Structure formats: C-alpha cells, structure tokens
PDB file of C-alpha atoms in Angstrom:
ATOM      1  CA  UNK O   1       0.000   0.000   0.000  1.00 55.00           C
ATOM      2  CA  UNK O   2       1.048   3.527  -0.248  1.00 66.00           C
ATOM      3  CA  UNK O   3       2.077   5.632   3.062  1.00 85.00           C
ATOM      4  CA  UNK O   4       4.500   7.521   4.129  1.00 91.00           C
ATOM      5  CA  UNK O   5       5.917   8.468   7.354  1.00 93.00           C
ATOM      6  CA  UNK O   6       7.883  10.839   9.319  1.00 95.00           C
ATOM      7  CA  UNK O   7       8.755  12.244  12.828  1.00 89.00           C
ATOM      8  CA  UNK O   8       6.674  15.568  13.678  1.00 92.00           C
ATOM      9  CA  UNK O   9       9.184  17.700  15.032  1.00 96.00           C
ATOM     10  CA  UNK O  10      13.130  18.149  14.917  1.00 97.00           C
ATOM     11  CA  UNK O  11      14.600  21.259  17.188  1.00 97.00           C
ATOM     12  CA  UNK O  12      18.221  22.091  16.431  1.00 97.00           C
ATOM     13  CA  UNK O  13      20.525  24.681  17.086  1.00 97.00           C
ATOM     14  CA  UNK O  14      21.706  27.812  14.240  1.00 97.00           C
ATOM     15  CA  UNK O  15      24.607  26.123  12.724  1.00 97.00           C
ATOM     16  CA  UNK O  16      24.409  22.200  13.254  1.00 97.00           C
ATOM     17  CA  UNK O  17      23.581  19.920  10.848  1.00 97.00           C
ATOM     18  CA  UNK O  18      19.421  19.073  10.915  1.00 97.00           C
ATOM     19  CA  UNK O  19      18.843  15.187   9.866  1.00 98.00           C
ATOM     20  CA  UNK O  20      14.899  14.386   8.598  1.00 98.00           C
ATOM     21  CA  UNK O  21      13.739  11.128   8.630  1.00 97.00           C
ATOM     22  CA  UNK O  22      10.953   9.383   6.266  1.00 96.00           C
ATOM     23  CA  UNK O  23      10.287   5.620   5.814  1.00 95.00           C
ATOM     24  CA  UNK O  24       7.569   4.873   2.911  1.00 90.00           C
ATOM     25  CA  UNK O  25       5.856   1.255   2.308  1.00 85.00           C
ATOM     26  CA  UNK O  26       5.554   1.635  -1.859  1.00 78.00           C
ATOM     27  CA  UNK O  27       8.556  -0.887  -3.473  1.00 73.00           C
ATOM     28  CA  UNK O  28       7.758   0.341  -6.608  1.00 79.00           C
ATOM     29  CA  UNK O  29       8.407   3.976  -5.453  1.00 78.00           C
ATOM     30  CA  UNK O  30      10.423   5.521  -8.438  1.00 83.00           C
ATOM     31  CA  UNK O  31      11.117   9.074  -7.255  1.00 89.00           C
ATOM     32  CA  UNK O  32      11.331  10.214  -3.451  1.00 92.00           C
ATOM     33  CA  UNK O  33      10.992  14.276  -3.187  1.00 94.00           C
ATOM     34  CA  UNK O  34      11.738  16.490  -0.669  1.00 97.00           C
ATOM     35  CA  UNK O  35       9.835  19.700  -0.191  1.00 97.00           C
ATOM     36  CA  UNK O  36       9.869  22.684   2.230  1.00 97.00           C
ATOM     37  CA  UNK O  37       6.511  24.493   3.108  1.00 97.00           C
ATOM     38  CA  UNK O  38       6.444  28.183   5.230  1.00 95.00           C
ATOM     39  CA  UNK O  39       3.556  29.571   6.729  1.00 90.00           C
ATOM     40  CA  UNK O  40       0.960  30.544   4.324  1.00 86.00           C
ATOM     41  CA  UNK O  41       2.794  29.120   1.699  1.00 89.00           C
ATOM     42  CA  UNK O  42       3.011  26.277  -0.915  1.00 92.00           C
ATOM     43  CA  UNK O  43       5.157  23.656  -1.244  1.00 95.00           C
ATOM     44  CA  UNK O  44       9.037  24.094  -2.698  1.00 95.00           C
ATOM     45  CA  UNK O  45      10.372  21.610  -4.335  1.00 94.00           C
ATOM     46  CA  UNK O  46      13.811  21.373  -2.770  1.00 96.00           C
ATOM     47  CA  UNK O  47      15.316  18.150  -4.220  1.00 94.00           C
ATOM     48  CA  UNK O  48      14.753  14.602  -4.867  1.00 92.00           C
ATOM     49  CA  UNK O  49      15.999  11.351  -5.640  1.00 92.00           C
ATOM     50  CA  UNK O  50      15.792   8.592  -8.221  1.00 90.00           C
ATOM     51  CA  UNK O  51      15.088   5.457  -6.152  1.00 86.00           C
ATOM     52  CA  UNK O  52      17.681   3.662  -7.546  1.00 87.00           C
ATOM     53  CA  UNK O  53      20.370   6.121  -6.473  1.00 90.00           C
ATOM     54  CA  UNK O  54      21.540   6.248  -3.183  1.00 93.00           C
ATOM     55  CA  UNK O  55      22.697   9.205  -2.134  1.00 95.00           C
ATOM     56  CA  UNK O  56      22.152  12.972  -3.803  1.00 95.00           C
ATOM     57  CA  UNK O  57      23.845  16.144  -2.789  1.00 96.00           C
ATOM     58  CA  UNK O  58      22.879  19.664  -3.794  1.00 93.00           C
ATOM     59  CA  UNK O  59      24.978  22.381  -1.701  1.00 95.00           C
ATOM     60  CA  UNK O  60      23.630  22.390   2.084  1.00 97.00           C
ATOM     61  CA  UNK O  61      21.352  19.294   1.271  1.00 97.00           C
ATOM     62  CA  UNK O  62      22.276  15.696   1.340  1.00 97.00           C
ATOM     63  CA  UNK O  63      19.622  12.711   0.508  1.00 97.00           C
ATOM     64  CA  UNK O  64      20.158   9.622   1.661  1.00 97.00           C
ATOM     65  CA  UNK O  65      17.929   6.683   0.314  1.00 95.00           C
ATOM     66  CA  UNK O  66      18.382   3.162   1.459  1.00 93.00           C
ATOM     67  CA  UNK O  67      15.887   0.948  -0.626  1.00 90.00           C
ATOM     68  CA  UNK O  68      16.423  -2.590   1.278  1.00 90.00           C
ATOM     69  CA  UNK O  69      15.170  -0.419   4.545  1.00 91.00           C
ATOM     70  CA  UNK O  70      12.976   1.821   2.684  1.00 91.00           C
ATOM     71  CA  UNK O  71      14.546   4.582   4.607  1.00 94.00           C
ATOM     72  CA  UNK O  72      14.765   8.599   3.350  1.00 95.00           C
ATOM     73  CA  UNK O  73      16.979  11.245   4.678  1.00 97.00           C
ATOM     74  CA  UNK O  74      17.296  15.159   4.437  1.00 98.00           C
ATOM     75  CA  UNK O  75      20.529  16.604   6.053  1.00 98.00           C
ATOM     76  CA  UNK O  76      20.756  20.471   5.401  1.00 98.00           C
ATOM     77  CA  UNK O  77      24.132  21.459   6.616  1.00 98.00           C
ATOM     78  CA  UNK O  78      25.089  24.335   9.083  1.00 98.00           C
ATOM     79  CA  UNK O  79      21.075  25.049   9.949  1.00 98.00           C
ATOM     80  CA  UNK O  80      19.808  28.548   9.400  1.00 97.00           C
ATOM     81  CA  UNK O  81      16.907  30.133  11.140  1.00 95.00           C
ATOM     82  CA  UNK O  82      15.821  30.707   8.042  1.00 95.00           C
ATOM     83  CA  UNK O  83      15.491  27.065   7.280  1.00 97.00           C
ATOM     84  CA  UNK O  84      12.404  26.853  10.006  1.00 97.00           C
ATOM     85  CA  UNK O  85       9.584  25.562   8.014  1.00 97.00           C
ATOM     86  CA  UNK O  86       7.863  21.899   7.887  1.00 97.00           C
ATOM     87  CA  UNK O  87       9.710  19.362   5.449  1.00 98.00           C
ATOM     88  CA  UNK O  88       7.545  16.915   3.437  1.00 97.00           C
ATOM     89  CA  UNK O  89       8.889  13.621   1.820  1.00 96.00           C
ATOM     90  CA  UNK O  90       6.721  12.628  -1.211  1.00 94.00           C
ATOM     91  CA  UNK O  91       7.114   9.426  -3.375  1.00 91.00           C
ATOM     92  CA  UNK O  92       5.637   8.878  -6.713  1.00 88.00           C
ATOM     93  CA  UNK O  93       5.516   5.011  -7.948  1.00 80.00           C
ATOM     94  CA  UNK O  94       4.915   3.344 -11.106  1.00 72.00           C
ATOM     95  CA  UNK O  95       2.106   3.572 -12.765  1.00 73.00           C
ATOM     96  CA  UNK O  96       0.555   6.710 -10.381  1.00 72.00           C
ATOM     97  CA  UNK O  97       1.951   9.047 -13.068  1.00 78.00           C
ATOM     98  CA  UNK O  98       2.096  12.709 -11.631  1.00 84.00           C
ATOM     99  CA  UNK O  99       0.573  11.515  -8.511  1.00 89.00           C
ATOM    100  CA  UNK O 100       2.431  12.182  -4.885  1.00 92.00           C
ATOM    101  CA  UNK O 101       2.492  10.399  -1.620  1.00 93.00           C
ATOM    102  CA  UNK O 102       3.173  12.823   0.867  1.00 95.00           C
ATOM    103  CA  UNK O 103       3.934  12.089   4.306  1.00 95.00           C
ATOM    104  CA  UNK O 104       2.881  14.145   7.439  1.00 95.00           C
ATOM    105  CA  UNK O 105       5.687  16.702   7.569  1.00 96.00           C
ATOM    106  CA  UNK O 106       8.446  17.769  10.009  1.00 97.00           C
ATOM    107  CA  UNK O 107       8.638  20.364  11.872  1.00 97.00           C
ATOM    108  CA  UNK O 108      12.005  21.866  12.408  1.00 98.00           C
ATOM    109  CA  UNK O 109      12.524  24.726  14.575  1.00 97.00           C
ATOM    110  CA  UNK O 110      15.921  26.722  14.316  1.00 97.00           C
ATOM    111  CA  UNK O 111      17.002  28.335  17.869  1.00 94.00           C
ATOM    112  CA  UNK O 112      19.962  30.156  18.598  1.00 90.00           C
TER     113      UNK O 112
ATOM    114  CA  UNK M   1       9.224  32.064 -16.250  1.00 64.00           C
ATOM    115  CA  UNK M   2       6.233  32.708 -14.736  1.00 77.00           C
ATOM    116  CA  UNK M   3       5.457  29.722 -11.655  1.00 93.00           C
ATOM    117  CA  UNK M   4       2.166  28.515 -11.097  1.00 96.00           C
ATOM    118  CA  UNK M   5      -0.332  30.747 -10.408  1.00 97.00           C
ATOM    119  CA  UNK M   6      -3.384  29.643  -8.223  1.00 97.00           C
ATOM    120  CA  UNK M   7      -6.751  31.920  -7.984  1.00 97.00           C
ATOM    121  CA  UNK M   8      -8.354  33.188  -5.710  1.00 97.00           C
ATOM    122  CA  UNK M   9      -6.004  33.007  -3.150  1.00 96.00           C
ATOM    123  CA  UNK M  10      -8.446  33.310  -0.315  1.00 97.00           C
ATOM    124  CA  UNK M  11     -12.646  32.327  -0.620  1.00 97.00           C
ATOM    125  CA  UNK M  12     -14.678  32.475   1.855  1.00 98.00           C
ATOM    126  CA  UNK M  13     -18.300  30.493   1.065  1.00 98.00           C
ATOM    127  CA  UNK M  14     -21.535  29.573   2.911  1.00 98.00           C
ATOM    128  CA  UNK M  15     -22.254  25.512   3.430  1.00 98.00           C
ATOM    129  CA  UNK M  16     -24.386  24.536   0.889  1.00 98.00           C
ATOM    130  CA  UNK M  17     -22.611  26.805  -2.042  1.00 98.00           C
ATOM    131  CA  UNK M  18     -20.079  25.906  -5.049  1.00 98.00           C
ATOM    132  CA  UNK M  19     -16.860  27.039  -5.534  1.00 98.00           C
ATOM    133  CA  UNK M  20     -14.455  26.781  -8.512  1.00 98.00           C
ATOM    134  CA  UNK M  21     -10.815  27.103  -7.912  1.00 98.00           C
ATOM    135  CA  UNK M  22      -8.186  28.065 -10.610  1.00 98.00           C
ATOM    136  CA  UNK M  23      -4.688  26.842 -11.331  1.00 98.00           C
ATOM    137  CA  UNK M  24      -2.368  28.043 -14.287  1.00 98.00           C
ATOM    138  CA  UNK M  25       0.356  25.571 -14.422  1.00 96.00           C
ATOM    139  CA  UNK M  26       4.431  26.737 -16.076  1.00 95.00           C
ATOM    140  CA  UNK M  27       4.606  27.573 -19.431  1.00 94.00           C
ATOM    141  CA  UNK M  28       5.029  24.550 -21.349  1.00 91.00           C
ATOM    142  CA  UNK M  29       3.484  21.984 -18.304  1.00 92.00           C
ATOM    143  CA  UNK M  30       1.054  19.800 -19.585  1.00 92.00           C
ATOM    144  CA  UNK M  31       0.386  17.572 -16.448  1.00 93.00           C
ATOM    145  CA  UNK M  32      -1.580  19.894 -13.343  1.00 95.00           C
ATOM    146  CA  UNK M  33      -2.297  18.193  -9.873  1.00 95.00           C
ATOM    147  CA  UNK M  34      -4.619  19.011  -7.470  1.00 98.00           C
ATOM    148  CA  UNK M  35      -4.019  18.404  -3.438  1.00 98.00           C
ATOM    149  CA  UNK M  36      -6.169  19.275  -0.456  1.00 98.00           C
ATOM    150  CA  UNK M  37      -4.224  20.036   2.887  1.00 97.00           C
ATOM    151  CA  UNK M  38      -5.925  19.758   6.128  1.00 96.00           C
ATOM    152  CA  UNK M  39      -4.542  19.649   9.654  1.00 92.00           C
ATOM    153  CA  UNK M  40      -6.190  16.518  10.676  1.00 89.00           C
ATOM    154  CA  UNK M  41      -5.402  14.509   7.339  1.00 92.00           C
ATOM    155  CA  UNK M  42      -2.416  16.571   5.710  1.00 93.00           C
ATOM    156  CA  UNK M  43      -2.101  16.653   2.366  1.00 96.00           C
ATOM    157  CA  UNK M  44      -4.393  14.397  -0.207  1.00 96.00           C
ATOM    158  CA  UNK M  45      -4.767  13.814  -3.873  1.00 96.00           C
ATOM    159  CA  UNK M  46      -7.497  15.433  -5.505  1.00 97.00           C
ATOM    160  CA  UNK M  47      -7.234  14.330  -9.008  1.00 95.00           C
ATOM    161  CA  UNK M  48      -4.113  14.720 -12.283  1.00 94.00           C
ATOM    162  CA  UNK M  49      -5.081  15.470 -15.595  1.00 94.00           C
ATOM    163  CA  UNK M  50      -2.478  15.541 -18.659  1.00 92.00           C
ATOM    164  CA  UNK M  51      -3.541  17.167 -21.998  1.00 91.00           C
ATOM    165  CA  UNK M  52      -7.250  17.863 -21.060  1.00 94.00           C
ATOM    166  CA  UNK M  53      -7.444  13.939 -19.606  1.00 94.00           C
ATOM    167  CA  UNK M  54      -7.832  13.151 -16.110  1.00 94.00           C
ATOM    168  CA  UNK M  55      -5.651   9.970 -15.532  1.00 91.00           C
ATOM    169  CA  UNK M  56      -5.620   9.946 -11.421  1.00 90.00           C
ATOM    170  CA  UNK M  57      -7.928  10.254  -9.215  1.00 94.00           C
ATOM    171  CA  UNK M  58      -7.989  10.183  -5.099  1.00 94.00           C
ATOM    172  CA  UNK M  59     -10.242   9.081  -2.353  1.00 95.00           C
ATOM    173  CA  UNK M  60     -13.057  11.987  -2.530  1.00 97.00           C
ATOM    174  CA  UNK M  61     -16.350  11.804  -3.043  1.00 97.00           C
ATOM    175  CA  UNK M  62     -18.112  12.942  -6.097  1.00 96.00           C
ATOM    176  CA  UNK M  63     -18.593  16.513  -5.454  1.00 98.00           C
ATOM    177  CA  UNK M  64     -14.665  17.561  -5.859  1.00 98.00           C
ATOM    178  CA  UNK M  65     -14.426  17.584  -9.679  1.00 97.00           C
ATOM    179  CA  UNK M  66     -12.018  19.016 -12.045  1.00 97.00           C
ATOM    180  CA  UNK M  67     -11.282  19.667 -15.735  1.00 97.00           C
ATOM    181  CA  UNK M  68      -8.074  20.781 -17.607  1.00 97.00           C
ATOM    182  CA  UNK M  69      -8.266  23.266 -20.856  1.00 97.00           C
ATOM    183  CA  UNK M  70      -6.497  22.882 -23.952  1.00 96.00           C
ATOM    184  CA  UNK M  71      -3.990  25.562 -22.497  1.00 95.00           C
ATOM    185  CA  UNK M  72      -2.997  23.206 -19.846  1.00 95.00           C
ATOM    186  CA  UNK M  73      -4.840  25.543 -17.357  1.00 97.00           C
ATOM    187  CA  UNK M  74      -7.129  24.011 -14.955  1.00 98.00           C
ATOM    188  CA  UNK M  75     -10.185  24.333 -12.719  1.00 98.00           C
ATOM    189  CA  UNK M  76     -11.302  22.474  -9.791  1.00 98.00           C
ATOM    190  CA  UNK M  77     -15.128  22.651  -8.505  1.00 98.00           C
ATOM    191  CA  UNK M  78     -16.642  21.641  -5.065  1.00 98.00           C
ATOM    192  CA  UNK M  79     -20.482  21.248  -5.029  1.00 97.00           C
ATOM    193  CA  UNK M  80     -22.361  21.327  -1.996  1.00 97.00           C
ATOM    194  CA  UNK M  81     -19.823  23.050   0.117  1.00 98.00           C
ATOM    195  CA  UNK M  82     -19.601  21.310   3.824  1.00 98.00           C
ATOM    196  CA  UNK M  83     -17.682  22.737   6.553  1.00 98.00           C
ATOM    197  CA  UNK M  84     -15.039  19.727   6.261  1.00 97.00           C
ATOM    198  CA  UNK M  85     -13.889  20.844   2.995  1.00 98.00           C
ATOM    199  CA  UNK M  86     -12.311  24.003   4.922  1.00 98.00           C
ATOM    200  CA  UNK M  87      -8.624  23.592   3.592  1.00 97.00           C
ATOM    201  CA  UNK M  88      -5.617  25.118   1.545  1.00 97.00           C
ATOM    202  CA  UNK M  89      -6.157  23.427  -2.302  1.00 98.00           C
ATOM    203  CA  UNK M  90      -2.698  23.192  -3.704  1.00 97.00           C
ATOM    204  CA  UNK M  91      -2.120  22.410  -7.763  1.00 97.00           C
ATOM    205  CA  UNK M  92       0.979  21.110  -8.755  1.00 95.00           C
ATOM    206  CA  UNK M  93       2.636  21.444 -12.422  1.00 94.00           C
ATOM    207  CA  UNK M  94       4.640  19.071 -13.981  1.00 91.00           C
ATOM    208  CA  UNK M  95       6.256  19.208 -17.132  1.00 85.00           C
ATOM    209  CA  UNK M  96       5.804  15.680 -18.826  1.00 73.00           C
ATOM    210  CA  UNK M  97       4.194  12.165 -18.726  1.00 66.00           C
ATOM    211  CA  UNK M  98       5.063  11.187 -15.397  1.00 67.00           C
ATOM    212  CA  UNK M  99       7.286  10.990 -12.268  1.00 63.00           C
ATOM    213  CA  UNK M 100       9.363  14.502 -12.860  1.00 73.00           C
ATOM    214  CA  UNK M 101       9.285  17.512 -10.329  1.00 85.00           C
ATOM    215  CA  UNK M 102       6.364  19.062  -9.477  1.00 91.00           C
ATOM    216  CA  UNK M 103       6.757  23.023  -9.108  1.00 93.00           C
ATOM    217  CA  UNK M 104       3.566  24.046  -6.582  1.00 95.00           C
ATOM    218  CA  UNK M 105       1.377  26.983  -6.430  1.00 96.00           C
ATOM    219  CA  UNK M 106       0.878  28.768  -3.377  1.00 95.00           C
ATOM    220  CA  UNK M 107      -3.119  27.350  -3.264  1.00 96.00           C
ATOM    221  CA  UNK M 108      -5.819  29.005  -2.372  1.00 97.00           C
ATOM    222  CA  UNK M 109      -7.206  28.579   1.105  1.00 97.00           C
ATOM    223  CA  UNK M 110     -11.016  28.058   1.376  1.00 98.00           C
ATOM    224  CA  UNK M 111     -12.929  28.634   4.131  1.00 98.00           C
ATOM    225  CA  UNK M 112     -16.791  26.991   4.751  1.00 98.00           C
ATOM    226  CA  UNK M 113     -19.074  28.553   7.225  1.00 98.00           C
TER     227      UNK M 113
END
C-alpha cells in the first residue's frame, strides 16, 4: 500500500547539521521528493531522488535513500533560522503518473 | 518564467454553495495536480489530468471535480460546500508524462461557514 511516514518535530541549534527522517511502504516507489513548506505558503520543491540512487547532494542538502530499509533522509548542513519551516517527503511510484504520496511533515525549529 | 499561479487566493463560502478554484500551471506543463491540505489529514490527492485527460484520481467523493483546458490551465469545482472541505487546495505542475518535479502553487485557502 502507499504511506509515508515521518517524525513531527526536529529542534536544532543555528549552525548544526538538521537530519529528517521518512520511511515509505511503496517498493515500486520511483522518485522520493523532498519539499519545504512556510507559513501561508506552498510547497518548494527542494530536491529529490531517483530510487535507484543512493545518495544525492545539492549544496547544504544531502539525501540519503536506502531501498532494502525503505529509509529517506534530508541533512541540510550548518542550519539557518531561516530554514524553520515543515519538510515533506513525497514518493511517486509506477504507474501513479504525476501523482504524490506525501507524508505528514516535520517540523524543524531553528534556535539560537 | 512565470510559476504557477493559483486563484483566488483566499474564498470564503456559505455551506451549501459551489466554488471553482483556478490553477495556471508553467509555461510549457502539460500535467496539473490538485491536493487538499488539512490539519487533521495533511495533504491528499485530488485528481491529475495531462492534456485535457484526467488519468488519477484520489479518495473523494463525487462533489470535488475538475477539468483541464487545452492551455494546460485548470479548474477544480466543489459542489455542496460542507464545513469539512475548509482547507488550503494546492495544484501542482509538472512538465511531462510522469514521475518529474512538481513546481507548486501557493493554493488558495477556502474557508466553509
């Protein structure tokens, strides 16, 4: 079945490294996305990953994917306040053409 | 280029009512999403549609339809308003068949009273 899942909240402090966590149930998941949402915003796309890759990095952002655990992870690097906002991971699988799987979303507060 | 533009951004409507929501996806995007976010549930599939087809469609009943144009623009309608269809309606663009990024809107947020 489809569903994904992920911790609520993650507090960290201005400068360390933030690490969100998503597991998803789909095997024939064929993208895994990341996005970032503000309030009173939409969704940014921030990266994502081919499912048979496992690891992408795009400046502060590293994705991990392990596919025997079904395990996603977003590590921005040196946290900004400005990174405060609620992460979703998404999957898309074969055959659901455009359609995403989003999970619940993490909170991550930035404090100084 | 221009990034998806959803309208209205904010609606306010009586139970009972209809309300049509608009989405104008990227320039050149011929595949247009639409998601409902909610506090309790978080965010759900509406229904896709590529080139004026709808191809996808989620777990809601009957009275959340949709329709794409032959510009790639698209509209979604909700008959018979109830208070549980309160929510921010996001629409997602995407440029081809299936499984590439999708670039969202910033939805519009509809309230039911």
């Amino acid at each position: 079945g489809e569903d994904v899942e992920q911790s609520l909240f993650l507090s960290v402090r201005e400068g360390d490294s933030s690490v969100i966590n998503c597991t998803y149930t789909d095997s024939s998941s064929t993208y895994l996305y990341w996005y970032k949402q503000e309030p009173g915003a939409g969704l940014q796309l921030l990266t994502y990953i081919f499912s048979n890759m496992d690891m992408k990095q795009d400046q502060r952002l590293t994705v991990l994917l392990n596919k025997k655990d079904k395990h996603l992870s977003l590590r921005i690097a040196d946290t900004q306040t400005g990174d405060s906002a609620i992460y979703f991971c998404a999957e898309s699988f074969s055959g659901g053409y455009n359609k995403l799987i989003f999970g619940a979303g993490t909170r991550l507060a930035v404090h100084p | 280029k221009a990034g998806v533009t959803q309208t209205p951004r904010y609606l306010i409507k009586t139970r009972g009512q209809q309300v049509t929501l608009s989405c104008s996806p990227i320039s050149g995007h011929r595949s247009v999403s639409w998601y409902q976010q909610t506090p309790g549930q978080g965010l759900q599939f509406l229904f896709e549609y590529f080139s004026e087809t709808q191809r996808n469609k989620g777990n809601f009943p009957g009275r959340f339809s949709g329709r794409q144009f032959s510009n790639s623009r698209s509209e979604m309608n909700v008959s018979t308003l109830e208070l549980g269809d309160s929510a921010l309606y996001l629409c997602a663009s995407s440029s081809s068949e299936m499984n590439t990024e999708a670039f969202f809107g910033q939805g519009t947020r509809l309230t039911v009273v």
